[in-house]
Protein backbone atom coordinates (compact mmCIF):
# COMPACT_ATOMS: atom_id res chain seq x y z
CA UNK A 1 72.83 148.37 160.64
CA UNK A 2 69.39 148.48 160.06
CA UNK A 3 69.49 149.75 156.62
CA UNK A 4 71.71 147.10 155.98
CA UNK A 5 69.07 144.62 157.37
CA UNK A 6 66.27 146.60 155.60
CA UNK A 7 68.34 146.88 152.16
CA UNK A 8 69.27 142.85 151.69
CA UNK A 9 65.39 141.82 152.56
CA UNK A 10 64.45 144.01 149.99
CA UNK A 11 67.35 142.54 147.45
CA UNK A 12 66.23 139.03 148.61
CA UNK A 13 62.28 139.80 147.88
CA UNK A 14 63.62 141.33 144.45
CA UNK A 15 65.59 137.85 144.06
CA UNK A 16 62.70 136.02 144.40
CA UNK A 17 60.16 137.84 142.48
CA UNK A 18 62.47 137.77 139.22
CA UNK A 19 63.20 134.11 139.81
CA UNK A 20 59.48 133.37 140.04
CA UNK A 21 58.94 135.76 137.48
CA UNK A 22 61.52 133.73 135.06
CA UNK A 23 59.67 130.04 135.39
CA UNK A 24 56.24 131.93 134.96
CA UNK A 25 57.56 133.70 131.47
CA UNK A 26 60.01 130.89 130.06
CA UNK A 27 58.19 128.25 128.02
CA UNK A 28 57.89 124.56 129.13
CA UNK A 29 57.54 121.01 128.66
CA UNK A 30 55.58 119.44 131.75
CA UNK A 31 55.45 115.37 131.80
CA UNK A 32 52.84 113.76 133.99
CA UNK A 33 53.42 109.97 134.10
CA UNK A 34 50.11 108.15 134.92
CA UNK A 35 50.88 104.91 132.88
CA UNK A 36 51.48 102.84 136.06
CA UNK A 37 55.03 102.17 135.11
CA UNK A 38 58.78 104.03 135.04
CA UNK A 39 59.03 106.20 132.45
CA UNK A 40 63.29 105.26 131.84
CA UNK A 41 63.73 108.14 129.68
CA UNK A 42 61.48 110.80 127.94
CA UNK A 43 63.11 112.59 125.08
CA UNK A 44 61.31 115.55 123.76
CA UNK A 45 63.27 117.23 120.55
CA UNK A 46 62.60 121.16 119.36
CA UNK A 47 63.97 122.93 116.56
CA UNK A 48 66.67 124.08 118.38
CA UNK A 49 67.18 121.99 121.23
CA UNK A 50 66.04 118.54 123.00
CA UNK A 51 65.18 118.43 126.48
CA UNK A 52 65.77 115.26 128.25
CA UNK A 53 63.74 113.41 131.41
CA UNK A 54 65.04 110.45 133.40
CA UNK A 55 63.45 107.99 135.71
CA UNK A 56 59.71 109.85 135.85
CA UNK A 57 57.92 107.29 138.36
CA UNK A 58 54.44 106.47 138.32
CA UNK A 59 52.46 109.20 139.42
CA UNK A 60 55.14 111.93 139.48
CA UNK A 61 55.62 115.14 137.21
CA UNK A 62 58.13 116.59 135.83
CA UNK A 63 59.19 119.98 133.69
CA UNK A 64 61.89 121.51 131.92
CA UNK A 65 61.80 125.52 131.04
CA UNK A 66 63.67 125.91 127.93
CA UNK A 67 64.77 128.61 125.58
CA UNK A 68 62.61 131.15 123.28
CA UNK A 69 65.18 131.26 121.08
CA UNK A 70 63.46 128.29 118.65
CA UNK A 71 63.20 127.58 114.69
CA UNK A 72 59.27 127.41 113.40
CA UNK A 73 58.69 123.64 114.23
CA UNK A 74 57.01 120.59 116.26
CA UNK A 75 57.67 119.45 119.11
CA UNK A 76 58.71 115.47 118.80
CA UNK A 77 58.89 113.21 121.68
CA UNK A 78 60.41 110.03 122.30
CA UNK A 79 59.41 107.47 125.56
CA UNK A 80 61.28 104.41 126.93
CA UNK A 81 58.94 102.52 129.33
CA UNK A 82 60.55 100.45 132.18
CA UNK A 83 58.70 97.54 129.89
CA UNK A 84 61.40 98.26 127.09
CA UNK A 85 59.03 99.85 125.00
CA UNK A 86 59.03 103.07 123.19
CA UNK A 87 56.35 105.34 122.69
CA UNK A 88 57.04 108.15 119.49
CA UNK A 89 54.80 111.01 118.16
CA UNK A 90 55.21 114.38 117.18
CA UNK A 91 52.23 117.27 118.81
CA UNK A 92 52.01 120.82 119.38
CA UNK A 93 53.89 124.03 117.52
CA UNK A 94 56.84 125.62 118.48
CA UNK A 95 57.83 129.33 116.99
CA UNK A 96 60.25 131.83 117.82
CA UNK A 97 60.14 134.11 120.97
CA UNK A 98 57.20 132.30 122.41
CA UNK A 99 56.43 132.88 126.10
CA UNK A 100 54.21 131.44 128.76
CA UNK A 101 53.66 128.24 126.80
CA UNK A 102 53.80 125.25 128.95
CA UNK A 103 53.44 121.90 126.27
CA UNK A 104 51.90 118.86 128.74
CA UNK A 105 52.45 115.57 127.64
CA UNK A 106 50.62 113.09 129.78
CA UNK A 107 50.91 109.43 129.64
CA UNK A 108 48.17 107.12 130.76
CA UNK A 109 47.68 103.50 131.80
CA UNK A 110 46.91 102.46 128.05
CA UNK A 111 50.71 104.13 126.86
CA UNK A 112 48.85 106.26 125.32
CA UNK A 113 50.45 109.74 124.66
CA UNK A 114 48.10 113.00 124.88
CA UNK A 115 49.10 116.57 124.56
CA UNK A 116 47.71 119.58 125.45
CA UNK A 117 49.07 123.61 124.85
């Protein structure tokens, strides 16, 4: 019984440690909304995929690991304030089998959009 005990701890630690391990590798899109105001929708498009944010209050962050599997690109991004405005721009590089990256777009009081790799 207590090999039993001792052998699903160790599975769960193992669990745990890859999962971690996963989010830390995979690449990223982190949005930090500082504008003041709901962000309704943020769109942000790759090569091969768009990742998609909804209802990003004031204040609050929010990311989305997504696949390494990518065309040479940009990313583009796309942002409906609660105001009914948009906010569109294109920043950063995307390339195939790229790990670790984590693309931040933040989004401050004057709508303005900056990005950082």
């Amino acid at each position: 019984m207590r090999t039993c005990l001792l052998m699903l701890a160790f599975s769960v630690l193992c669990l745990f440690i890859g999962y971690y391990a996963y989010l830390f590798i995979m690449p990223s899109v982190k949005v930090i909304n500082q504008s003041g105001q709901l962000l309704t929708r943020v769109e942000v498009s790759l090569p091969s995929n768009n990742l998609v944010f909804d209802n990003i209050a004031p204040k609050q962050t929010m990311r989305i690991h997504h696949s390494t599997e990518q065309a040479d690109g940009d990313y583009a991004y796309r942002i409906r304030l609660s105001s009914g405005a948009y906010i569109n721009g294109r920043c950063g590089n995307v390339t195939h089998d790229q790990y670790m990256k984590v693309l931040k777009l933040t989004i401050n009081n004057d709508d303005q959009v900056s990005c950082i790799e």
